[in-house]
Coordinates of C-alpha atoms in Angstrom, one line a residue:
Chain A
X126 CA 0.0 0.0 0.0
X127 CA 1.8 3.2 -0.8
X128 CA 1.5 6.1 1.3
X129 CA -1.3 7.8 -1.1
X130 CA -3.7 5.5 -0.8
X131 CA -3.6 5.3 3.3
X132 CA -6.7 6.4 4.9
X133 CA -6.7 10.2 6.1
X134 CA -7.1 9.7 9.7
X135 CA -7.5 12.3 12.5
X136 CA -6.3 12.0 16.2
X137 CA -8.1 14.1 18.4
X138 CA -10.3 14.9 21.4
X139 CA -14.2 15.8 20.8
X140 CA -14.1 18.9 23.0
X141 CA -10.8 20.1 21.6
X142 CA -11.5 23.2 19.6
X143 CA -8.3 22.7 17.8
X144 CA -9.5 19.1 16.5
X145 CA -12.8 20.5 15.8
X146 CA -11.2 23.2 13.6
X147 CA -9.6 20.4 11.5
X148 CA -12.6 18.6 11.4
X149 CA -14.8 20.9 10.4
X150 CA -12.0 22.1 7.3
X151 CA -12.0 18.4 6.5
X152 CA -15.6 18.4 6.1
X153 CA -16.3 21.6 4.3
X154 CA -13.2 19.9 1.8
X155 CA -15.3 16.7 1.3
X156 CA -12.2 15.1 2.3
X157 CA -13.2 11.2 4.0
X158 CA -11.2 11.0 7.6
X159 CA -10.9 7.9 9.7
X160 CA -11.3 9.9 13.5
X161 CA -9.3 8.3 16.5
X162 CA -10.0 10.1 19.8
X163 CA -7.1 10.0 21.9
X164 CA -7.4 10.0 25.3
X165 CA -4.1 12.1 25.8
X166 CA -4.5 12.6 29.8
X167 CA -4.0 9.0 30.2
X168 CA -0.7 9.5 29.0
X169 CA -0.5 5.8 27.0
X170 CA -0.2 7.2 23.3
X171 CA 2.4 6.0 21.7
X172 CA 0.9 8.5 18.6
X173 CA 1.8 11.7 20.8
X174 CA 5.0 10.9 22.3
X175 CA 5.9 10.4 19.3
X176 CA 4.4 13.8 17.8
X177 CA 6.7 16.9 18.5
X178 CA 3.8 19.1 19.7
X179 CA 2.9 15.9 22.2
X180 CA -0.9 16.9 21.6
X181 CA -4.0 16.8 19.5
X182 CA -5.2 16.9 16.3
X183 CA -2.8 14.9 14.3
X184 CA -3.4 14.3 10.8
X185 CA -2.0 11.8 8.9
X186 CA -2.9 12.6 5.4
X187 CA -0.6 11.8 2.2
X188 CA 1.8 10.2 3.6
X189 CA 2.5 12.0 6.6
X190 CA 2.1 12.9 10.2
X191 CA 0.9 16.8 10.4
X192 CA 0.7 18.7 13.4
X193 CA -0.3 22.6 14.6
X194 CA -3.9 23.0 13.6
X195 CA -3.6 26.2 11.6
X196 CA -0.8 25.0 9.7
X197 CA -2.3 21.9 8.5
X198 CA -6.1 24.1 8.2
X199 CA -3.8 26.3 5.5
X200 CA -2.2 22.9 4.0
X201 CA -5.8 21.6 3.4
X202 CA -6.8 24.6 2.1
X203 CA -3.7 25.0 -0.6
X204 CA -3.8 21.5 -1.3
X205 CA -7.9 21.2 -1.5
X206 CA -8.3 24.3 -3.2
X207 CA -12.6 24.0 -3.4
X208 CA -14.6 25.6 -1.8
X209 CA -11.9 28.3 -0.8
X210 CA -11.5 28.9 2.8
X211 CA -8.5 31.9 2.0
X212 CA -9.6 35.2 0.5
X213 CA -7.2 36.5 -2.5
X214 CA -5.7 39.2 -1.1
X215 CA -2.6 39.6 1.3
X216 CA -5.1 42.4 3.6
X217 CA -7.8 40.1 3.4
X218 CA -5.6 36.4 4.4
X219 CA -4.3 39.1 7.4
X220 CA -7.3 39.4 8.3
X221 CA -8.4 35.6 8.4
X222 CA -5.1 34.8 10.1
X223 CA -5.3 37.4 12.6
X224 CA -8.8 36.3 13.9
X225 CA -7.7 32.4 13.7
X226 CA -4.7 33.3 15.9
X227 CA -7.0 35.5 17.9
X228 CA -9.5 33.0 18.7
X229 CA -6.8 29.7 19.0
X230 CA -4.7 32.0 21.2
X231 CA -6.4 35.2 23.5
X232 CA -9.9 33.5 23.2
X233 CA -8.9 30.1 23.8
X234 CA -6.8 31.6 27.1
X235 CA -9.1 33.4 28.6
X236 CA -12.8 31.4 27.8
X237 CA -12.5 28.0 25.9
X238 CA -9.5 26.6 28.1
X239 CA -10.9 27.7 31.1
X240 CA -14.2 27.0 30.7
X241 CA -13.6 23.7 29.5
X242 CA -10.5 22.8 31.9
X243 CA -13.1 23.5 35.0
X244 CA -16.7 21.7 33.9
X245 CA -15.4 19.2 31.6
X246 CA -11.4 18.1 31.8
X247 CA -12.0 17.9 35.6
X248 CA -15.0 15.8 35.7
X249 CA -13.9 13.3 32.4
X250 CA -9.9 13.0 34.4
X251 CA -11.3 12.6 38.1
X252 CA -9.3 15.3 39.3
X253 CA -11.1 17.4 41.1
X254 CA -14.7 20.2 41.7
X255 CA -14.9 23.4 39.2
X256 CA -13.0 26.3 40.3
X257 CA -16.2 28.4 40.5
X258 CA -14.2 31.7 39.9
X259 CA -12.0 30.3 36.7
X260 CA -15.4 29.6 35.7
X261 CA -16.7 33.1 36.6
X262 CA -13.7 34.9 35.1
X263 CA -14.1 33.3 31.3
X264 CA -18.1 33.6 31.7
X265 CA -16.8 37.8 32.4
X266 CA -14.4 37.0 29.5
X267 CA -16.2 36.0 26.9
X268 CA -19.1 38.8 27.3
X269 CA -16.6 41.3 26.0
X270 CA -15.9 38.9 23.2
X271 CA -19.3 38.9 21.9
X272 CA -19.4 42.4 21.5
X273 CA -16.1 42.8 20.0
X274 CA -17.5 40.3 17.5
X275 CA -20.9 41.3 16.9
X276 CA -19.0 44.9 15.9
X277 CA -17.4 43.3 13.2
X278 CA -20.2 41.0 11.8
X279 CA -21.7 45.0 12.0
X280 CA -20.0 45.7 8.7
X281 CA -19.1 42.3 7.3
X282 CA -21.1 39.2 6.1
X283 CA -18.7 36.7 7.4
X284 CA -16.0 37.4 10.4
X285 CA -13.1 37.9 8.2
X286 CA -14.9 40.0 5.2
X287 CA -17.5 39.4 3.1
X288 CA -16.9 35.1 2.0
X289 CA -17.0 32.5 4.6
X290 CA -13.0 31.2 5.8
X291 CA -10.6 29.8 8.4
X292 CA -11.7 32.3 10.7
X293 CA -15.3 31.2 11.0
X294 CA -14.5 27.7 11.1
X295 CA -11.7 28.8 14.2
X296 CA -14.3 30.9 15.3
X297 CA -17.4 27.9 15.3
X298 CA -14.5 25.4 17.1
X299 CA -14.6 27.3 20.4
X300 CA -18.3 28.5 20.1
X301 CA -19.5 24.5 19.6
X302 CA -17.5 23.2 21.8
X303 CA -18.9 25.8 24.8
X304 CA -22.1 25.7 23.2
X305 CA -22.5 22.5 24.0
X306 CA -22.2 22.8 27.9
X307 CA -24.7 25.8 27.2
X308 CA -22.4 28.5 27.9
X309 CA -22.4 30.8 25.5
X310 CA -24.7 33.6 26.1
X311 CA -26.7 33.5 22.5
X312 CA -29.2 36.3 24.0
X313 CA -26.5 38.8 24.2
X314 CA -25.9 39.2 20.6
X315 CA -28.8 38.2 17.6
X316 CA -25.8 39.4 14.8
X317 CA -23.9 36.2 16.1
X318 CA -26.2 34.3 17.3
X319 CA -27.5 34.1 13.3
X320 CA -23.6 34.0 12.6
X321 CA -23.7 30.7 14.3
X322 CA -27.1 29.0 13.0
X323 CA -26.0 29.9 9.3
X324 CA -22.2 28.0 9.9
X325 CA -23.8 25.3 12.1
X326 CA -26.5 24.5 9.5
X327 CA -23.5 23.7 6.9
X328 CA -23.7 19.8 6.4
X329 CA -20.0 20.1 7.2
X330 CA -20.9 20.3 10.9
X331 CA -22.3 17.3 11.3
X332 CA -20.0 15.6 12.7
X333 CA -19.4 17.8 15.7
X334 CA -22.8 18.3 16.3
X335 CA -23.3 14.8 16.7
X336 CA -20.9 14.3 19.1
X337 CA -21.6 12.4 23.1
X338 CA -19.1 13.2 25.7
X339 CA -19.4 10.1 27.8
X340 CA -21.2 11.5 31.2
X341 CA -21.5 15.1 30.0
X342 CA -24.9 15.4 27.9
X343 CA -24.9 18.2 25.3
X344 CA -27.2 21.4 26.0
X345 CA -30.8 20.7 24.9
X346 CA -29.9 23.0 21.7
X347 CA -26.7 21.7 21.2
X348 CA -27.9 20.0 17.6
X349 CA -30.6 21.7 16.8
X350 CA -30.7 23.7 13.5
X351 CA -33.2 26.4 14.6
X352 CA -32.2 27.1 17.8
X353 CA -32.5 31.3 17.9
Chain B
X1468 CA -0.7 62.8 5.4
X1469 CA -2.2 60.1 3.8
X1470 CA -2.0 57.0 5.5
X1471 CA 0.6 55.7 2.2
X1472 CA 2.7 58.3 3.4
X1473 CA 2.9 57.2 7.3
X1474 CA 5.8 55.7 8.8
X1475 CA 5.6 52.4 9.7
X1476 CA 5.6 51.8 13.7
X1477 CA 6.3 48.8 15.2
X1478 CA 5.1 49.1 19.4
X1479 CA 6.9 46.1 20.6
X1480 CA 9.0 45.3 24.1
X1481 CA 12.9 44.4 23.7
X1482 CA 12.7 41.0 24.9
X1483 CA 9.5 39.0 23.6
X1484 CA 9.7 37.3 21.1
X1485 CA 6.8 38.0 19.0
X1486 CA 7.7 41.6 18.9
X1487 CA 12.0 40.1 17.6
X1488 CA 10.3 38.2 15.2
X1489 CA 8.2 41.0 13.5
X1490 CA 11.4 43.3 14.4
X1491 CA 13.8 40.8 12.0
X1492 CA 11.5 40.6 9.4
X1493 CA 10.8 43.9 8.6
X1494 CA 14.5 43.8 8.7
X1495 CA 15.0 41.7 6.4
X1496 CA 12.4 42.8 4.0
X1497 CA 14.6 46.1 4.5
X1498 CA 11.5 47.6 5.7
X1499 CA 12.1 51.2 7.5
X1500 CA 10.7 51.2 11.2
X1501 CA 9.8 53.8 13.9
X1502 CA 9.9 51.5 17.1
X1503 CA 8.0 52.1 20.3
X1504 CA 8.4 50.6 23.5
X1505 CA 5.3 49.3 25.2
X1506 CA 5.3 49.0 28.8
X1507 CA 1.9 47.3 28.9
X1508 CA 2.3 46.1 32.3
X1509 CA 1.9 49.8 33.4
X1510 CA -1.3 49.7 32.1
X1511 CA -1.7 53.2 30.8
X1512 CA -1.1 52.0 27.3
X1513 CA -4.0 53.7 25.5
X1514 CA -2.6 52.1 22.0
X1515 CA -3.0 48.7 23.6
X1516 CA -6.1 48.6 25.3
X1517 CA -7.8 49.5 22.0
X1518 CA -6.0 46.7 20.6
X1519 CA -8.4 43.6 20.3
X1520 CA -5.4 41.4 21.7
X1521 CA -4.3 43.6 23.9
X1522 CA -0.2 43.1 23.3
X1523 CA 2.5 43.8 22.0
X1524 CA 3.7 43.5 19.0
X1525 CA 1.1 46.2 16.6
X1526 CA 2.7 47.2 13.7
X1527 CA 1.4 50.6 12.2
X1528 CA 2.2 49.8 8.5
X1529 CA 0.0 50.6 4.8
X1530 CA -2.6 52.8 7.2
X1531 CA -3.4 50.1 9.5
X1532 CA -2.9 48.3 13.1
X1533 CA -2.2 45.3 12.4
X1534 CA -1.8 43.1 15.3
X1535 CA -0.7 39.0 16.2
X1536 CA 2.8 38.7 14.8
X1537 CA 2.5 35.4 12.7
X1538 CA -0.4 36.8 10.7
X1539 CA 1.6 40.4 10.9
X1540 CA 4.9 38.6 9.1
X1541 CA 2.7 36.2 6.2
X1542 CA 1.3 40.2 5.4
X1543 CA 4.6 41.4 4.9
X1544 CA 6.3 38.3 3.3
X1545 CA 3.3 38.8 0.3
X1546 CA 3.6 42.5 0.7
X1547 CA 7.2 42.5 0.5
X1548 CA 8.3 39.3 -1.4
X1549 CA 12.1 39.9 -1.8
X1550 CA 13.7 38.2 -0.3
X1551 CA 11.2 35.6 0.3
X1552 CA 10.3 33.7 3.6
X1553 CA 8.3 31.2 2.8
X1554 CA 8.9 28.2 0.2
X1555 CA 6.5 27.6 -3.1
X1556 CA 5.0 24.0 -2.5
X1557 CA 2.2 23.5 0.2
X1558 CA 4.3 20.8 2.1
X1559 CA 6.9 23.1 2.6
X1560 CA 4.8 26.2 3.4
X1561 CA 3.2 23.7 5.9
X1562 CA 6.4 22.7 7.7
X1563 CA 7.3 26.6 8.0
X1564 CA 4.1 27.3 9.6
X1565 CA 4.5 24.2 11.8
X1566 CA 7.8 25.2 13.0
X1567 CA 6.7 29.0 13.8
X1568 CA 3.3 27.4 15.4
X1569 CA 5.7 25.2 17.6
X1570 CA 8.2 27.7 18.9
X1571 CA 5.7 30.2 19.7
X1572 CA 3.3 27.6 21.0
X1573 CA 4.8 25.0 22.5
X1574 CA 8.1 26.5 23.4
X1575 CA 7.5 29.2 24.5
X1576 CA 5.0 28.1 27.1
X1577 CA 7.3 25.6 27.9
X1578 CA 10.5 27.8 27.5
X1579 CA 10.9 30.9 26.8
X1580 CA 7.7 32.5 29.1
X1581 CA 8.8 30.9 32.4
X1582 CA 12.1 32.0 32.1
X1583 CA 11.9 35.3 31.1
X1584 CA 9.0 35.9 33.6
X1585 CA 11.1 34.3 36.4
X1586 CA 14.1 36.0 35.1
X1587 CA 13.7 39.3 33.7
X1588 CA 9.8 40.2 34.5
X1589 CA 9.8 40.2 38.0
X1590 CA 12.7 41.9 38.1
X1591 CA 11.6 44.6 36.0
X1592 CA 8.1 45.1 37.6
X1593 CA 9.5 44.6 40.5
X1594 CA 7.0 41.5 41.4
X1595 CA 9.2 39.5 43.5
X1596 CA 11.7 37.1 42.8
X1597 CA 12.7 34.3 40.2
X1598 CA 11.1 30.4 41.3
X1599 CA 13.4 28.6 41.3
X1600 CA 11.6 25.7 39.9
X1601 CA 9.9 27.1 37.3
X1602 CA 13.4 28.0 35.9
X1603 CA 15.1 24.6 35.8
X1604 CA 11.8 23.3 34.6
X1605 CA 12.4 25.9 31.5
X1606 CA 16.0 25.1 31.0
X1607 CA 15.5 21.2 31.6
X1608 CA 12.5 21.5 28.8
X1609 CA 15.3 23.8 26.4
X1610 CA 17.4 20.4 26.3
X1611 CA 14.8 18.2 24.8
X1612 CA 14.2 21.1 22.2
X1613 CA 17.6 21.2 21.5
X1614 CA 18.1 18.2 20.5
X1615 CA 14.9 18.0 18.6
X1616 CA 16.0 20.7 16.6
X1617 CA 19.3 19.5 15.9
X1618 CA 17.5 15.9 14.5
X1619 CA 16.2 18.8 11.9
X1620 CA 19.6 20.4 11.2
X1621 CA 20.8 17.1 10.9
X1622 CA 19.0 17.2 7.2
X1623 CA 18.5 20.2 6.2
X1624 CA 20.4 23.8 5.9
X1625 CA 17.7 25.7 7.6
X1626 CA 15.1 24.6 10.2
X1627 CA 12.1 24.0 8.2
X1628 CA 13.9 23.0 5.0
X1629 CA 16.8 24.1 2.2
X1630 CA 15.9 27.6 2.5
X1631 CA 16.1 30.3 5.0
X1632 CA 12.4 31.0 6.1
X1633 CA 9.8 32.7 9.0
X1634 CA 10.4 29.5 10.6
X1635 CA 14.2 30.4 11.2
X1636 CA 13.3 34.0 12.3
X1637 CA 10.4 32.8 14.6
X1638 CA 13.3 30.5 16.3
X1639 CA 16.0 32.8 16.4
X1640 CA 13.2 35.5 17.7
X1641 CA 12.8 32.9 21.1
X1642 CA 16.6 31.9 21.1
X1643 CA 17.6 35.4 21.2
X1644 CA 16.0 36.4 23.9
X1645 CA 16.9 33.6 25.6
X1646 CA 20.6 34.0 24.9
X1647 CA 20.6 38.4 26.0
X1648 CA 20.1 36.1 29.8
X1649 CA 22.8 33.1 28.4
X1650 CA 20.2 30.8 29.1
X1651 CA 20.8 28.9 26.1
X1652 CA 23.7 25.8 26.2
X1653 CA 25.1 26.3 22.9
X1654 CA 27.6 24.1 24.1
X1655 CA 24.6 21.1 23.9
X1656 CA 24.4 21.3 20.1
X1657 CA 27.5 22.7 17.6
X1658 CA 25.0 22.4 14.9
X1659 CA 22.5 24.4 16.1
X1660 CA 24.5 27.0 17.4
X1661 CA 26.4 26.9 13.8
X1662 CA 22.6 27.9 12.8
X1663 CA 22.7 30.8 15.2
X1664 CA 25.5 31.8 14.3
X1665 CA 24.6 32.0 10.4
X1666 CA 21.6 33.8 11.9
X1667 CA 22.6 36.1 13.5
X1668 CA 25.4 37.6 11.6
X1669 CA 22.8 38.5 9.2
X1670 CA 22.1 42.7 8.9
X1671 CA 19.0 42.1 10.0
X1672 CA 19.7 41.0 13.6
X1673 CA 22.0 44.0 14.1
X1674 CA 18.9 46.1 15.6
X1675 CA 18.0 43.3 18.3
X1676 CA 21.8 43.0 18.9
X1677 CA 21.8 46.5 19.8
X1678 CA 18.7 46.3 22.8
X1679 CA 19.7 46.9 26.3
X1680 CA 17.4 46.7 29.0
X1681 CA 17.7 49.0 31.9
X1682 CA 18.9 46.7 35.2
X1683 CA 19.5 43.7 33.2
X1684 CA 22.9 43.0 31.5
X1685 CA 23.2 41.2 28.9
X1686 CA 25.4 38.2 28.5
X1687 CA 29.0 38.7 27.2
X1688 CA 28.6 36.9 24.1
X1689 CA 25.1 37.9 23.0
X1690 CA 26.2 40.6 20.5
X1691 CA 28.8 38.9 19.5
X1692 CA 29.3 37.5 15.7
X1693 CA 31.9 34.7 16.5
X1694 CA 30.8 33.7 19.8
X1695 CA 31.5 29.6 19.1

């Protein structure tokens, strides 16, 4: 079997919004993936010892072993060129690139991580009760978000401009995986509340929105379509 | 004025490492620079507070703020295309953005961050002093890097391939700050410091080789051209 004609296959976690990313790129390409949840916390993966970033998503697609989500989004993108997920101009790819690194980066540090790390990581590893202020100070956190976000869909159709990109698909990583232990605050902004219903209705969320953490059930609205 | 005609501004601090990297390449791209040093943790920065990421570096270039460095130094490598930092095939522009994800991802949460906090921050806000353990946890975690880096050097001229790219700025931007404190055991790997060496003896490093910072000395060797 030659390395072309391996199976794409994707290590990751479900409530990882960095293997969601990937995911949802993959899906929007049309491109078949094999998914393999790794349990890194238990620390028995040969597959990320092995990996120089030591954590999830890996890809191995054509032949090899990719790592660093928004590199290997950008890869698929360049290699997959339909539908494009990269505007054509340098200001406009600046744009995409600052709001994916925005969102994997200061959003991630100060709402997804925490959020997650306190009412999910805690309770799927045994090791420990929420920190009820970690949980208070990303709830604070991501209020301010919003706004700054709904300001921008103010003038643009998408996050990044005017077509849908990397950015949303960053973006929709964090919101779905918060969204489904209800904690985004939908009522606080209509702009991206509709933001959300129009990307999650793409049958290239599927996948995520179909996802069962064992002894965590999704929010009520997790999967529905028409959830405003 | 219009905004064509504005200087480009770079507010950045000496010592991180996203602010060297965006310093080198504009250097590189012979780009002229005003630079401004942000004291963010004084908290009066009006520029940064109305900066969605609220940090350094924002670069002031083409009539915008353009902020998060990676995105920042893509913009100016298709802005600016000679000489060029990243390769023409896909795989290779994926290994580039890998390595630059990795070094300001993985290592420097595991690297450079604790040890300049430890090191240099604290003693510069005046927050206390160094933990111990946090340090050799830094410099025991530089040693595995080392040496994972040097498996790279081992085939190929520059870290992310043939070609000198953002990937060897982005690691030269962590190992230099790293080195202004001699916290880096050249002595561990003569090929990568041969790297550094090639590196740095560039024009474009002169302007970093040049920073001092005001109660902190830096090591004998760290403007040096021939320091093997």
């Amino acid at each position: 079997m030659t390395s072309s004609t391996q199976t794409t296959r994707l290590y990751h976690t479900p409530l990882s919004p960095f293997s969601r990313k990937v995911r949802l790129v993959l899906a929007e390409k049309r491109i078949e993936v094999e998914l393999v949840e790794e349990r890194y916390w238990e620390n028995n993966s040969e597959l990320l010892r092995r990996n120089p970033a030591g954590m999830v998503p890996v890809l191995r697609h054509d032949g090899r072993m990719l790592s660093e989500s928004q590199a290997i989004c950008e890869y698929l993108d360049e290699t997959n060129p339909q539908p494009p997920l990269m505007p054509n101009s340098p200001a406009e790819r600046y744009e995409v690139r600052r709001l994916c690194a925005w969102f994997d980066d200061k959003f991630n540090r100060e709402v997804t991580r925490p959020i997650l790390e306190q009412r999910v990581w805690k309770k799927v590893t045994r090791t420990g009760y929420p920190d009820s202020r970690e949980v208070k100070a990303g709830l604070k956190a991501i209020k301010e978000h919003i706004d700054y976000l709904t300001g921008l869909l103010e003038t643009r159709r998408w996050l990044a401009g005017n077509a849908l990109s990397l950015a949303d698909f960053a973006a929709a990583a964090h919101f779905s995986c918060l969204d489904y232990i209800s904690d985004v605050d939908w009522d606080r902004s209509e702009m991206l509340m509709n933001w959300y219903a129009t990307i999650k209705s793409r049958p290239a969320f599927r996948g995520v929105l179909a996802d069962q953490i064992p002894g965590i059930h999704p929010a009520a609205h997790y999967a529905e379509l028409d959830f405003g």
